[in-house]
JSON list of C-alpha atoms in Angstrom, two decimals:
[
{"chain": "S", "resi": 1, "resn": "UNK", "atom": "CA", "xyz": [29.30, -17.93, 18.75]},
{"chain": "S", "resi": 2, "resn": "UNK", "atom": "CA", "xyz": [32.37, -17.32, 16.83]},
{"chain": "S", "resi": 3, "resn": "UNK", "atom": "CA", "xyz": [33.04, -16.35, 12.99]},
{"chain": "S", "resi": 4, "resn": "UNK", "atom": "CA", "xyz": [34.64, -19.78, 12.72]},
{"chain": "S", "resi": 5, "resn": "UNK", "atom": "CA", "xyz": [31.19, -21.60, 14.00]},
{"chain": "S", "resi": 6, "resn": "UNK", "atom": "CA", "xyz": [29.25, -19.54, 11.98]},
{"chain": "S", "resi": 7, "resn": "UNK", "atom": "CA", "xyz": [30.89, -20.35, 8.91]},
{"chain": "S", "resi": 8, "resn": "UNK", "atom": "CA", "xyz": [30.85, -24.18, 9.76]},
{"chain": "S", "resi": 9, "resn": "UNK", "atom": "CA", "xyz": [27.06, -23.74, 10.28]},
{"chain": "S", "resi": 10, "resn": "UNK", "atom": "CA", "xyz": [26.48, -21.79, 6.99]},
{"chain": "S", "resi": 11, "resn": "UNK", "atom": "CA", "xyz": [28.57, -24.66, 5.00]},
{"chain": "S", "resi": 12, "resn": "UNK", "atom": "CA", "xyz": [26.40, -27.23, 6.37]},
{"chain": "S", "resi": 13, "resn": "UNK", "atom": "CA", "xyz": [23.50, -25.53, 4.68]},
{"chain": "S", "resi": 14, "resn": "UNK", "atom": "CA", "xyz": [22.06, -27.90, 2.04]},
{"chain": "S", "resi": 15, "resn": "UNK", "atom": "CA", "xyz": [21.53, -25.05, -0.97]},
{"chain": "S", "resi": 16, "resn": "UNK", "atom": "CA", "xyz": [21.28, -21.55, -1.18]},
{"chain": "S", "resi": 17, "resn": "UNK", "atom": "CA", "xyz": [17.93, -20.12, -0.45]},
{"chain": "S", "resi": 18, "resn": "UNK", "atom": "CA", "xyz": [15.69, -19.77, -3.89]},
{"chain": "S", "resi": 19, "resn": "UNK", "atom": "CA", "xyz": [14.58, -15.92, -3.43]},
{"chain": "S", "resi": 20, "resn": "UNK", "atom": "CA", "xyz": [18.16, -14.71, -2.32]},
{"chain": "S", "resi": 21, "resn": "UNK", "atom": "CA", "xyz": [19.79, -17.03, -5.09]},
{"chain": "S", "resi": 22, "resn": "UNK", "atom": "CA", "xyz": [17.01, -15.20, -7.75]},
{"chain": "S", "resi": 23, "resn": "UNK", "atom": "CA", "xyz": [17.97, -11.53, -6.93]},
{"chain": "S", "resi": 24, "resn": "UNK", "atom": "CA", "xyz": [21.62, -12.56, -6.57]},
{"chain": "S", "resi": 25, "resn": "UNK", "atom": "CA", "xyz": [22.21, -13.76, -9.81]},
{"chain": "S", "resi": 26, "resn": "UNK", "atom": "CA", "xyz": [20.35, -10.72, -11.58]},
{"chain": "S", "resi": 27, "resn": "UNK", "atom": "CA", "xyz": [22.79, -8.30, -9.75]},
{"chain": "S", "resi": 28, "resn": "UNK", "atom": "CA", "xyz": [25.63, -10.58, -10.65]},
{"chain": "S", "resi": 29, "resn": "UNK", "atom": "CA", "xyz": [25.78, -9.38, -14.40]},
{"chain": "S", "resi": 30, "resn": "UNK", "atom": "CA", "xyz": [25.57, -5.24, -13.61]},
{"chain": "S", "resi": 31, "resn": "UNK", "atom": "CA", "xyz": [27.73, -5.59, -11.05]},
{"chain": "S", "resi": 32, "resn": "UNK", "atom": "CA", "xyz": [29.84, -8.06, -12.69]},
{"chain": "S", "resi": 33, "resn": "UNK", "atom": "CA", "xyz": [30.00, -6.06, -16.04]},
{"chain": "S", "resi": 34, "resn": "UNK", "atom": "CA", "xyz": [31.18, -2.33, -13.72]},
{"chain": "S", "resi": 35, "resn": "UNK", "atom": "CA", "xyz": [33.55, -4.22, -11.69]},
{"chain": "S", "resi": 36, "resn": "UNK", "atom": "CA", "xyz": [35.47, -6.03, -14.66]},
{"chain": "S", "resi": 37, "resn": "UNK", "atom": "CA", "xyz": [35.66, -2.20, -16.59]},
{"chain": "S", "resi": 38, "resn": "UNK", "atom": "CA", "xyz": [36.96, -0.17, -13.31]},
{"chain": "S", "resi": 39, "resn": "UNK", "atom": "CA", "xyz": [39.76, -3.29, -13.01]},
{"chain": "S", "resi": 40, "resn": "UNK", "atom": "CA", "xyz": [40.10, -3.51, -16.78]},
{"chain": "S", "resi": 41, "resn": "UNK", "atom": "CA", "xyz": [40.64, 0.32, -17.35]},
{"chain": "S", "resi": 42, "resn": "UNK", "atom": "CA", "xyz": [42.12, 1.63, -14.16]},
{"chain": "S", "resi": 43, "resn": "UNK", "atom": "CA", "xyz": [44.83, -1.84, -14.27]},
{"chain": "S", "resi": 44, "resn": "UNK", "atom": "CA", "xyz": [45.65, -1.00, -18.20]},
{"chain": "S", "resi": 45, "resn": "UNK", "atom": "CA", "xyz": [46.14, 2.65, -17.54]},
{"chain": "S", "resi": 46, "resn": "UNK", "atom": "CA", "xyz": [48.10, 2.25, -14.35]},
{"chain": "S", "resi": 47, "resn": "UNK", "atom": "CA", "xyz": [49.99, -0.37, -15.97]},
{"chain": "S", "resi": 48, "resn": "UNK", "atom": "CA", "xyz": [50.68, 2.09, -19.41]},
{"chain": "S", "resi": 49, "resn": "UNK", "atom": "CA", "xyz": [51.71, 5.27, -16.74]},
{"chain": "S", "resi": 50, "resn": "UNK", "atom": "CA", "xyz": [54.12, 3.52, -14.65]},
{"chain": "S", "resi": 51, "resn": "UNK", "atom": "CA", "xyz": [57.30, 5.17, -16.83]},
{"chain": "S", "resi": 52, "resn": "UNK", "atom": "CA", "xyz": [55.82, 8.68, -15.35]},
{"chain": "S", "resi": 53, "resn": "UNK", "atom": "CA", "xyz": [54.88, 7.45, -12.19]},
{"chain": "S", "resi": 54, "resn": "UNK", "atom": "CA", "xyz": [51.42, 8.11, -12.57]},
{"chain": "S", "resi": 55, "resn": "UNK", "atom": "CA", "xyz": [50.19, 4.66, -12.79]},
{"chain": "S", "resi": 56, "resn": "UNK", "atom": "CA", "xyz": [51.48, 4.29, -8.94]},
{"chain": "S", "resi": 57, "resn": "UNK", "atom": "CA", "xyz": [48.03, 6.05, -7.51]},
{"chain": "S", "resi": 58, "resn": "UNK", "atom": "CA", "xyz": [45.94, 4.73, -9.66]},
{"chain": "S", "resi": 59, "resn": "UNK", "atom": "CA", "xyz": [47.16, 0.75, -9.13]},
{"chain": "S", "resi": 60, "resn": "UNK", "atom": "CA", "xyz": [46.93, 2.02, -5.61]},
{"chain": "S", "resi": 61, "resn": "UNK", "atom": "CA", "xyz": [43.35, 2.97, -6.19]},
{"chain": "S", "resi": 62, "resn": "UNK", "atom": "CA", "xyz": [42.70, -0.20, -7.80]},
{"chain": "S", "resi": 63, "resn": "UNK", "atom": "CA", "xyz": [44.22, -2.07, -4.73]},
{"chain": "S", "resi": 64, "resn": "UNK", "atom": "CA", "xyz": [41.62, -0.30, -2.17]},
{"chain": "S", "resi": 65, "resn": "UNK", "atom": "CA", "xyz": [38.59, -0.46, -5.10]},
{"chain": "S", "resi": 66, "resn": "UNK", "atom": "CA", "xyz": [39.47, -4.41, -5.48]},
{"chain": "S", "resi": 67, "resn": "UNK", "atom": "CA", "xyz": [39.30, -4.92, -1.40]},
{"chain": "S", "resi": 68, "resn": "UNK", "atom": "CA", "xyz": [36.05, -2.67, -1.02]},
{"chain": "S", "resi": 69, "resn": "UNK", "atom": "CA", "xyz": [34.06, -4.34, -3.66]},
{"chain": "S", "resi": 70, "resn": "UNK", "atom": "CA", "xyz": [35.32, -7.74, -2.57]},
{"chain": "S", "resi": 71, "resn": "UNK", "atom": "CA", "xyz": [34.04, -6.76, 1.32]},
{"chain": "S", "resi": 72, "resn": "UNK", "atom": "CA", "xyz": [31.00, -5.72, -0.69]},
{"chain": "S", "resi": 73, "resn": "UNK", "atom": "CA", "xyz": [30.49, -9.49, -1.97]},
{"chain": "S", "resi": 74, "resn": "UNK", "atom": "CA", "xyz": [31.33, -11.30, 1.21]},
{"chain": "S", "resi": 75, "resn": "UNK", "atom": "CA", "xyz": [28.69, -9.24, 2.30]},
{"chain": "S", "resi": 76, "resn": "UNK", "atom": "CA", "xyz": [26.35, -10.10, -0.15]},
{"chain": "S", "resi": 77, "resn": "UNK", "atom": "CA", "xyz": [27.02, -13.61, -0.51]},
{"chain": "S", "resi": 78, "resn": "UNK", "atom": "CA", "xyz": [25.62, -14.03, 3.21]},
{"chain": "S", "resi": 79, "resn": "UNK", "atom": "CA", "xyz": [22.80, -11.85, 2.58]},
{"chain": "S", "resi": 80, "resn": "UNK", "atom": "CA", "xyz": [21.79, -13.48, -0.30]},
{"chain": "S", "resi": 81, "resn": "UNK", "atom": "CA", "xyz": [23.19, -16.40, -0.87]},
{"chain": "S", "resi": 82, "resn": "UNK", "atom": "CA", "xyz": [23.24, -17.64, 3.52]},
{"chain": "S", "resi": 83, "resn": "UNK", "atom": "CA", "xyz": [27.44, -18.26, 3.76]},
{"chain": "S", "resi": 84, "resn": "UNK", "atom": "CA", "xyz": [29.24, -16.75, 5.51]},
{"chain": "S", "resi": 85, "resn": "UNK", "atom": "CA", "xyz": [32.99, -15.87, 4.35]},
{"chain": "S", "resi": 86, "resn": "UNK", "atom": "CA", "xyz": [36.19, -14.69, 6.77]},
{"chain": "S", "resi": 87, "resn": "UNK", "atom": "CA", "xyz": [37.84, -11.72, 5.85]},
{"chain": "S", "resi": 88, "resn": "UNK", "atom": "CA", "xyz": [41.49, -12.80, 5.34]},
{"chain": "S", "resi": 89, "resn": "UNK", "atom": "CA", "xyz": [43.60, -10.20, 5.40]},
{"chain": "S", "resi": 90, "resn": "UNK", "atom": "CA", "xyz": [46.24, -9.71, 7.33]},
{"chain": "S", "resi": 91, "resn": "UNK", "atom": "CA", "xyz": [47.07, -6.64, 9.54]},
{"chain": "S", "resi": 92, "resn": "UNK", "atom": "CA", "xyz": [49.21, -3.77, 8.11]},
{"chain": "S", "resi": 93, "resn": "UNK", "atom": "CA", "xyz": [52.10, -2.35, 9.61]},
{"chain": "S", "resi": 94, "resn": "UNK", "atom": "CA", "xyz": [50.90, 0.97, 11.66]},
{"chain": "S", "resi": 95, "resn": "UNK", "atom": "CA", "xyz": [53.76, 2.94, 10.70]},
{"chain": "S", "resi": 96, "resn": "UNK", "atom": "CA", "xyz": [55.39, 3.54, 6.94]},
{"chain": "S", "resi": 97, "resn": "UNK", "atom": "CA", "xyz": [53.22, 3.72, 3.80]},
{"chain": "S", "resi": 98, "resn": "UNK", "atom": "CA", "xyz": [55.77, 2.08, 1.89]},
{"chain": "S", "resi": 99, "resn": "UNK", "atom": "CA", "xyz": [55.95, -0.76, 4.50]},
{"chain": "S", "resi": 100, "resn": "UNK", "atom": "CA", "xyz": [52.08, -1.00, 4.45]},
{"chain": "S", "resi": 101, "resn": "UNK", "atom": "CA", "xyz": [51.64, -1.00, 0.60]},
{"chain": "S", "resi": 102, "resn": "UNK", "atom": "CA", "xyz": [54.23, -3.77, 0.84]},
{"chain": "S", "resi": 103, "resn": "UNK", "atom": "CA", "xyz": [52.37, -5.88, 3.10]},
{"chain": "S", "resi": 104, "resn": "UNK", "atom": "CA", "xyz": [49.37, -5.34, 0.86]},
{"chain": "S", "resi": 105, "resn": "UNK", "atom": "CA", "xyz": [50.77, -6.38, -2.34]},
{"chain": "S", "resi": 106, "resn": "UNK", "atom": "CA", "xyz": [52.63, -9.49, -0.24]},
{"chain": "S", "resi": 107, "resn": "UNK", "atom": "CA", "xyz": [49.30, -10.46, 0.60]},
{"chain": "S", "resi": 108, "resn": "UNK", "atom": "CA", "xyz": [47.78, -13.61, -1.53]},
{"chain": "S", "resi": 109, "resn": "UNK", "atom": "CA", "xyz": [44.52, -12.39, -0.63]},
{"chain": "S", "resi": 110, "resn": "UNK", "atom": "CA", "xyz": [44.01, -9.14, -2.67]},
{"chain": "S", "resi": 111, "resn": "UNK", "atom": "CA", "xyz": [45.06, -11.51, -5.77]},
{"chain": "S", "resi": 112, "resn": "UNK", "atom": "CA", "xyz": [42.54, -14.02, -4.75]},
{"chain": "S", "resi": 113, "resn": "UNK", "atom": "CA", "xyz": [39.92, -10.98, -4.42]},
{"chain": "S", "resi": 114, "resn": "UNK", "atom": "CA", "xyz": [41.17, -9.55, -7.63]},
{"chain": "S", "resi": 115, "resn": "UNK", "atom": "CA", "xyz": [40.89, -13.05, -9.79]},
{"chain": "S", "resi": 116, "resn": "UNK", "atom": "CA", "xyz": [37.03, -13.41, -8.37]},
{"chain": "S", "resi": 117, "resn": "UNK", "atom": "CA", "xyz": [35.81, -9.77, -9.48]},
{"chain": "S", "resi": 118, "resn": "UNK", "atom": "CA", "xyz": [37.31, -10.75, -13.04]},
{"chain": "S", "resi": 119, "resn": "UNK", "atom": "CA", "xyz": [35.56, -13.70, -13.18]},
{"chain": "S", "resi": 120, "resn": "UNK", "atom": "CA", "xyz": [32.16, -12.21, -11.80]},
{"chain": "S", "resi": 121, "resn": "UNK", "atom": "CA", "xyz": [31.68, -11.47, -15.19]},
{"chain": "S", "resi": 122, "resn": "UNK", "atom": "CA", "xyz": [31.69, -14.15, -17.68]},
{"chain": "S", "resi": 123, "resn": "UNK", "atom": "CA", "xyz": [30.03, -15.72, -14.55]},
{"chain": "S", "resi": 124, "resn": "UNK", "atom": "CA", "xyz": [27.39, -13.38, -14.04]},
{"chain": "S", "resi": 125, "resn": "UNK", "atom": "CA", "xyz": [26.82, -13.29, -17.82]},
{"chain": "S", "resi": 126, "resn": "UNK", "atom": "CA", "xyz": [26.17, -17.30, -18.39]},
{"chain": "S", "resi": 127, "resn": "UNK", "atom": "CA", "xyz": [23.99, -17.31, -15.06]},
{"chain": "S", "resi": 128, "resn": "UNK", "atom": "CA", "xyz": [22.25, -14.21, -16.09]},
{"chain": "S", "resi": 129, "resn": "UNK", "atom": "CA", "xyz": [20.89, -15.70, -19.42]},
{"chain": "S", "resi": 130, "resn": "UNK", "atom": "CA", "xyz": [20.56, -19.22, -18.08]},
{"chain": "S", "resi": 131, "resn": "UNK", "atom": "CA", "xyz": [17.87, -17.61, -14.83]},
{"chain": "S", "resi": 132, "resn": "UNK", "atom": "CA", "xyz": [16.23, -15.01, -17.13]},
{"chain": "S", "resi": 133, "resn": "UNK", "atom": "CA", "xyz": [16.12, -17.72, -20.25]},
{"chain": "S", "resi": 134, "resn": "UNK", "atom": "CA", "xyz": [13.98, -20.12, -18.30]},
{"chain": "S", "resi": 135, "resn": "UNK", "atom": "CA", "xyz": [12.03, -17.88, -15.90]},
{"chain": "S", "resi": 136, "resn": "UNK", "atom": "CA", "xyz": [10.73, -15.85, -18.39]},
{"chain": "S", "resi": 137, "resn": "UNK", "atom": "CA", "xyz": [9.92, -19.48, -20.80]},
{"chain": "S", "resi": 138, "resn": "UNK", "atom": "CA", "xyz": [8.22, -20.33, -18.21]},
{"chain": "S", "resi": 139, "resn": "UNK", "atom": "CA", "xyz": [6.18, -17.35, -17.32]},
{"chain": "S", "resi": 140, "resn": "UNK", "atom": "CA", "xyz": [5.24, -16.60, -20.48]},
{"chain": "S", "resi": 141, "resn": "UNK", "atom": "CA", "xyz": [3.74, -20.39, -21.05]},
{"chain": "S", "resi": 142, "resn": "UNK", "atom": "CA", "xyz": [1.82, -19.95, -17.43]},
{"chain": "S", "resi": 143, "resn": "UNK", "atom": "CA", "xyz": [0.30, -17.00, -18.84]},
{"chain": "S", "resi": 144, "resn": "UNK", "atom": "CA", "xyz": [-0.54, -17.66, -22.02]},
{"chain": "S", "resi": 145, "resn": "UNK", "atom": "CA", "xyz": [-4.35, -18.48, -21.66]},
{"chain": "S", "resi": 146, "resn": "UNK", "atom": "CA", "xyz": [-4.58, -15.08, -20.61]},
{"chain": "S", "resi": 147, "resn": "UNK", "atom": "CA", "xyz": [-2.79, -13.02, -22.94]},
{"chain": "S", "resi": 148, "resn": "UNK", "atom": "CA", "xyz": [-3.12, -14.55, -26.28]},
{"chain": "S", "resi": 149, "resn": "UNK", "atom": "CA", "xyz": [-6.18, -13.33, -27.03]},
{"chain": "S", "resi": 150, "resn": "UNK", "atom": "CA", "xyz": [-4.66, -9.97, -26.98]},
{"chain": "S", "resi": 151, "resn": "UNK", "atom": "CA", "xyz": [-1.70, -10.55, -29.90]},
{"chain": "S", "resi": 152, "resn": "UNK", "atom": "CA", "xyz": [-2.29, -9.96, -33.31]},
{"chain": "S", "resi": 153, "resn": "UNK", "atom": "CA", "xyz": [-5.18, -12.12, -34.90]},
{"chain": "S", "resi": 154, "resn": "UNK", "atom": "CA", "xyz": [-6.19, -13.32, -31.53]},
{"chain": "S", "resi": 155, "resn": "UNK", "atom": "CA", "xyz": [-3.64, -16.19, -31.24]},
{"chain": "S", "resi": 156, "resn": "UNK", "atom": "CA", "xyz": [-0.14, -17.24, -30.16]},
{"chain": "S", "resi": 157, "resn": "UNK", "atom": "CA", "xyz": [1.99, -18.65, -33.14]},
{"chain": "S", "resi": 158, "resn": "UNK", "atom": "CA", "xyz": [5.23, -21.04, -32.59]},
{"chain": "S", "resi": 159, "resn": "UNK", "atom": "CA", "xyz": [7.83, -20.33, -33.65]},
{"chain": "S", "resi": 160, "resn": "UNK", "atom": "CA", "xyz": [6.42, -16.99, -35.01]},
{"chain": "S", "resi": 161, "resn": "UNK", "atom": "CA", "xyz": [3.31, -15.50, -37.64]},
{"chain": "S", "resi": 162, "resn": "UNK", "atom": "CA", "xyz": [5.35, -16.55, -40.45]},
{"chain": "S", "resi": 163, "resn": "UNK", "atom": "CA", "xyz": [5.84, -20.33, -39.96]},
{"chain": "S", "resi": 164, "resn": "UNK", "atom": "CA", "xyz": [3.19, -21.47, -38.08]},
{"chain": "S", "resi": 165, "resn": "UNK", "atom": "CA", "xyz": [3.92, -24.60, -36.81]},
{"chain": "S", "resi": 166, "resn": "UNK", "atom": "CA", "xyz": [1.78, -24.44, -33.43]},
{"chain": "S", "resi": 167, "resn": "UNK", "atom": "CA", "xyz": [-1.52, -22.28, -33.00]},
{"chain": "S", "resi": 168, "resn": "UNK", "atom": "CA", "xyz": [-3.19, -21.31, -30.00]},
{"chain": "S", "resi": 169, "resn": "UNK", "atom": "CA", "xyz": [-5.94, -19.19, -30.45]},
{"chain": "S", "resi": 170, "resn": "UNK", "atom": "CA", "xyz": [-8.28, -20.99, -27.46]},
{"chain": "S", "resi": 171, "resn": "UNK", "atom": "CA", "xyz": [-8.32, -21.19, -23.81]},
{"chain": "S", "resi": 172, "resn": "UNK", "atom": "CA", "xyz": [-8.19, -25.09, -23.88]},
{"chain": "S", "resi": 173, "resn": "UNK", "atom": "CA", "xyz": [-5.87, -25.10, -26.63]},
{"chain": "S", "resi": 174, "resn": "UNK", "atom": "CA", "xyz": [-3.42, -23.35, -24.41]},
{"chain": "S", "resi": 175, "resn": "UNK", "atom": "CA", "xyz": [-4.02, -24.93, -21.35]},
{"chain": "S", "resi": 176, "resn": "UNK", "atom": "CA", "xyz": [-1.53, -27.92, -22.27]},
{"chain": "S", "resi": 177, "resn": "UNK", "atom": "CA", "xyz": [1.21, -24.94, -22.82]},
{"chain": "S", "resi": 178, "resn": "UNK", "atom": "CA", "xyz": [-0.01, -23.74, -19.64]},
{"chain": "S", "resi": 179, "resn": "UNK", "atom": "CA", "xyz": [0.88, -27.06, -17.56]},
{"chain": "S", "resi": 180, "resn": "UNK", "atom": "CA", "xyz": [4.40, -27.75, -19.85]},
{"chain": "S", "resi": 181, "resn": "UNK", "atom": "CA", "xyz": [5.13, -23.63, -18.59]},
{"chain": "S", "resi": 182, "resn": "UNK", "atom": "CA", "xyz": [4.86, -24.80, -15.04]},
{"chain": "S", "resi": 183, "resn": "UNK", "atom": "CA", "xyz": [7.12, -27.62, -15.14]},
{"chain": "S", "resi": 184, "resn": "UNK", "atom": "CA", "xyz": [9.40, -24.58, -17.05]},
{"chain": "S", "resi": 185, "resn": "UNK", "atom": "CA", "xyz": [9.11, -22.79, -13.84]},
{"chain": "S", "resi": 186, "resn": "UNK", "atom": "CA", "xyz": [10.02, -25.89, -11.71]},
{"chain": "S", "resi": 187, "resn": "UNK", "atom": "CA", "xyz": [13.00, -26.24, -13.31]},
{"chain": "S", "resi": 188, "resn": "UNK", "atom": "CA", "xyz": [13.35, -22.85, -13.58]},
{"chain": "S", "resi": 189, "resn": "UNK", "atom": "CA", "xyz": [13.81, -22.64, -9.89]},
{"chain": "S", "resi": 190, "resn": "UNK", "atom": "CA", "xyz": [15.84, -25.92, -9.10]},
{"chain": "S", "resi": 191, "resn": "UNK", "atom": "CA", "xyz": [18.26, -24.44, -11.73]},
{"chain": "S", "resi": 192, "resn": "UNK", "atom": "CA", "xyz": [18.28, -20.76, -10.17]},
{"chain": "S", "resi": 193, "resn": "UNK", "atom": "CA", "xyz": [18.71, -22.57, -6.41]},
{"chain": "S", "resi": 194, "resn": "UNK", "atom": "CA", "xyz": [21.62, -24.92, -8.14]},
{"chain": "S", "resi": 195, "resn": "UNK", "atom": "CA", "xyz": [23.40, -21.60, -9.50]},
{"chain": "S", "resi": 196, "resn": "UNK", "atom": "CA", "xyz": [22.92, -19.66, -6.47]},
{"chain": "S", "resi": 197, "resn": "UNK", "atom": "CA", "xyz": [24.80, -22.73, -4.55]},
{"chain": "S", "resi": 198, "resn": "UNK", "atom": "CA", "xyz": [27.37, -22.85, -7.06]},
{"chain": "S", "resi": 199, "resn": "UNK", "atom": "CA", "xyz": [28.34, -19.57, -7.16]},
{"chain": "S", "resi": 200, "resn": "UNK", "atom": "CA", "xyz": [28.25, -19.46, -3.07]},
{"chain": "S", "resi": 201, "resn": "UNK", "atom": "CA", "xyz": [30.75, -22.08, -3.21]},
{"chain": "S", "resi": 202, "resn": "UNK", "atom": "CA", "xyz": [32.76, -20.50, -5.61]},
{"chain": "S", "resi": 203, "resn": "UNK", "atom": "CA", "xyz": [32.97, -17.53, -3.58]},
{"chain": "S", "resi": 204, "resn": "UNK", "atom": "CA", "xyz": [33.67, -19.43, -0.69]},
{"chain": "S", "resi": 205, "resn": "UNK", "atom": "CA", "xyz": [36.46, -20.70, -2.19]},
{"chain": "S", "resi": 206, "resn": "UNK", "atom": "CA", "xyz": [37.81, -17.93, -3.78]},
{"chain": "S", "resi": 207, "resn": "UNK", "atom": "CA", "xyz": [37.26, -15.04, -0.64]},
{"chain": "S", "resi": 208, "resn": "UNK", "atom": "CA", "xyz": [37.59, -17.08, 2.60]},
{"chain": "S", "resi": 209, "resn": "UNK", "atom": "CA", "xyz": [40.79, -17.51, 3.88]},
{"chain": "S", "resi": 210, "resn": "UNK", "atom": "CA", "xyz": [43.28, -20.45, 2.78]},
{"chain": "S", "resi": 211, "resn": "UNK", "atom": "CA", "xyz": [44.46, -22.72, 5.47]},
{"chain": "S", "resi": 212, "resn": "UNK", "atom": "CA", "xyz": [48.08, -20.82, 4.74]},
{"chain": "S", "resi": 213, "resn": "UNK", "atom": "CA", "xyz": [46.57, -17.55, 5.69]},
{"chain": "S", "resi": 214, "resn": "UNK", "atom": "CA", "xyz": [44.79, -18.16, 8.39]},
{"chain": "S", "resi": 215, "resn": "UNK", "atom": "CA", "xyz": [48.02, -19.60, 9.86]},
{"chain": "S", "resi": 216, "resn": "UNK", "atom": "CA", "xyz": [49.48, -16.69, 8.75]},
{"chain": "S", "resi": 217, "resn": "UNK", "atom": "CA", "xyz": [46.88, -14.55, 10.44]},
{"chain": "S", "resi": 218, "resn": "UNK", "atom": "CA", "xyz": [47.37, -16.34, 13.80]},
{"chain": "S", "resi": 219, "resn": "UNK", "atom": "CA", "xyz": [51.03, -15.69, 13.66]},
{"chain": "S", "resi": 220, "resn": "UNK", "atom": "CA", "xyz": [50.38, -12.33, 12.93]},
{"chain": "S", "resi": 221, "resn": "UNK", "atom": "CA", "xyz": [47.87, -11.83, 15.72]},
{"chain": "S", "resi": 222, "resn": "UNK", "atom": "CA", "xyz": [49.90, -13.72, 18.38]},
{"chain": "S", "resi": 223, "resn": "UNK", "atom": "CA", "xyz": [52.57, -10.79, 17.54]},
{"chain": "S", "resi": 224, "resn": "UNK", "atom": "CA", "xyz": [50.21, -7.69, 18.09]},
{"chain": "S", "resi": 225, "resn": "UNK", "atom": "CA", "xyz": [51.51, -6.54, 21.42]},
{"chain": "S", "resi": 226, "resn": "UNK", "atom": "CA", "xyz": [55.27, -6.54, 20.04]},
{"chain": "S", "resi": 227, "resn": "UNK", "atom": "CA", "xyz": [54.81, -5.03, 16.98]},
{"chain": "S", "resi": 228, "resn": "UNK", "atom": "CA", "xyz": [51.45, -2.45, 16.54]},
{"chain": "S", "resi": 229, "resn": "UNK", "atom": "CA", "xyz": [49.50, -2.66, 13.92]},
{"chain": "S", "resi": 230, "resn": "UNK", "atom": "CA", "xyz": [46.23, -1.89, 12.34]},
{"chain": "S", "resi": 231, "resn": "UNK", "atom": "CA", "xyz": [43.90, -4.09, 10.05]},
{"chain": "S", "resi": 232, "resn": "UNK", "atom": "CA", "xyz": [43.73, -2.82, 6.42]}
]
């Protein structure tokens, strides 16, 4: 079966899967939050260097960190989230660094892999607290006929011991809390498995290769034997 199959089949695929969408979107916002400081820092300092020429290795650096994390997501994103995404670079010229840093920067691809790291994380940060929000709502409303007999005075108080609009200090009197906390869950779990599908099209979209490329790609495989090259 080819990659191009493969990815059909995987786009066919009705939603992401629950579990893989779950841990996905708790890495998102750690991984998110490290990849937007490395590209924030490294890009502002190579950008502030330039005049002494130091900034060239270290927007080099950010060139190959950008790729390797992005290789890292593609990665991810089929693990996790069951699509899976081309690589669409295009093969470097096998001789000349400044020829092959040229090709690099020429290529639409590391810009499209750069703008989706950015984004990972405002994105990571609104799924984050949307998954963790209404997971842990609804956990803690499952489990309350267990555990509110061990808070202070024996009982749960909404919105808090100081305005007591709602007491439960009784196993029946929580058990209406209990049922509300698994419809919480419910939708706590059509939202994570609506993120998770979201964000796999998003990356889709954002690290597969454009119909442009891939052309591009063809050409530049149809050309191998008269020019060599290497993939980068």
């Amino acid at each position: 079966m080819t990659t191009a199959t493969v990815s059909a089949e995987k786009s066919r695929r009705r939603g992401a899967p629950l579990g893989g969408s779950l841990l996905f979107l708790l890495v998102s916002l750690p991984l998110g939050t490290v990849t937007f400081s490395l590209i924030l820092s490294l890009g502002l300092s190579g950008i502030a260097t330039l005049v002494v020429w130091v900034g060239i290795p270290l927007l080099g650096a950010l060139s190959l960190l950008v790729r390797s994390i992005a290789r890292m997501e593609r990665a991810r994103v089929y693990s996790q989230l069951d699509a899976y995404i081309d690589r669409p670079y295009l093969r470097l010229p096998e001789k000349g660094l400044r020829q092959r840093w040229t090709a690099r920067l020429r290529d639409t691809a590391n810009w499209r892999d750069l703008a989706y790291l950015f984004l990972l994380f405002p994105l990571g940060l609104i799924e984050f607290v949307l998954v963790t929000t209404f997971w842990a709502v609804g956990a803690g409303l499952v489990a309350l006929p267990i555990y509110f007999r061990f808070l202070p005075d024996s009982a749960w108080f909404f919105p808090g011991p100081e305005l007591r609009w709602i007491t439960v200090d009784s196993t029946v009197s929580a058990l209406p809390w209990a049922a509300l906390g698994v419809l919480v869950v419910a939708l706590a779990a059509a939202l994570t498995k609506a993120l998770g599908t979201m964000h796999r099209r998003f990356a889709v979209a954002m690290l597969q290769p454009t119909v442009a490329q891939r052309r591009r790609m063809e050409r530049s495989w149809q050309s191998a034997d008269e020019t060599p090259a290497v993939t980068g």
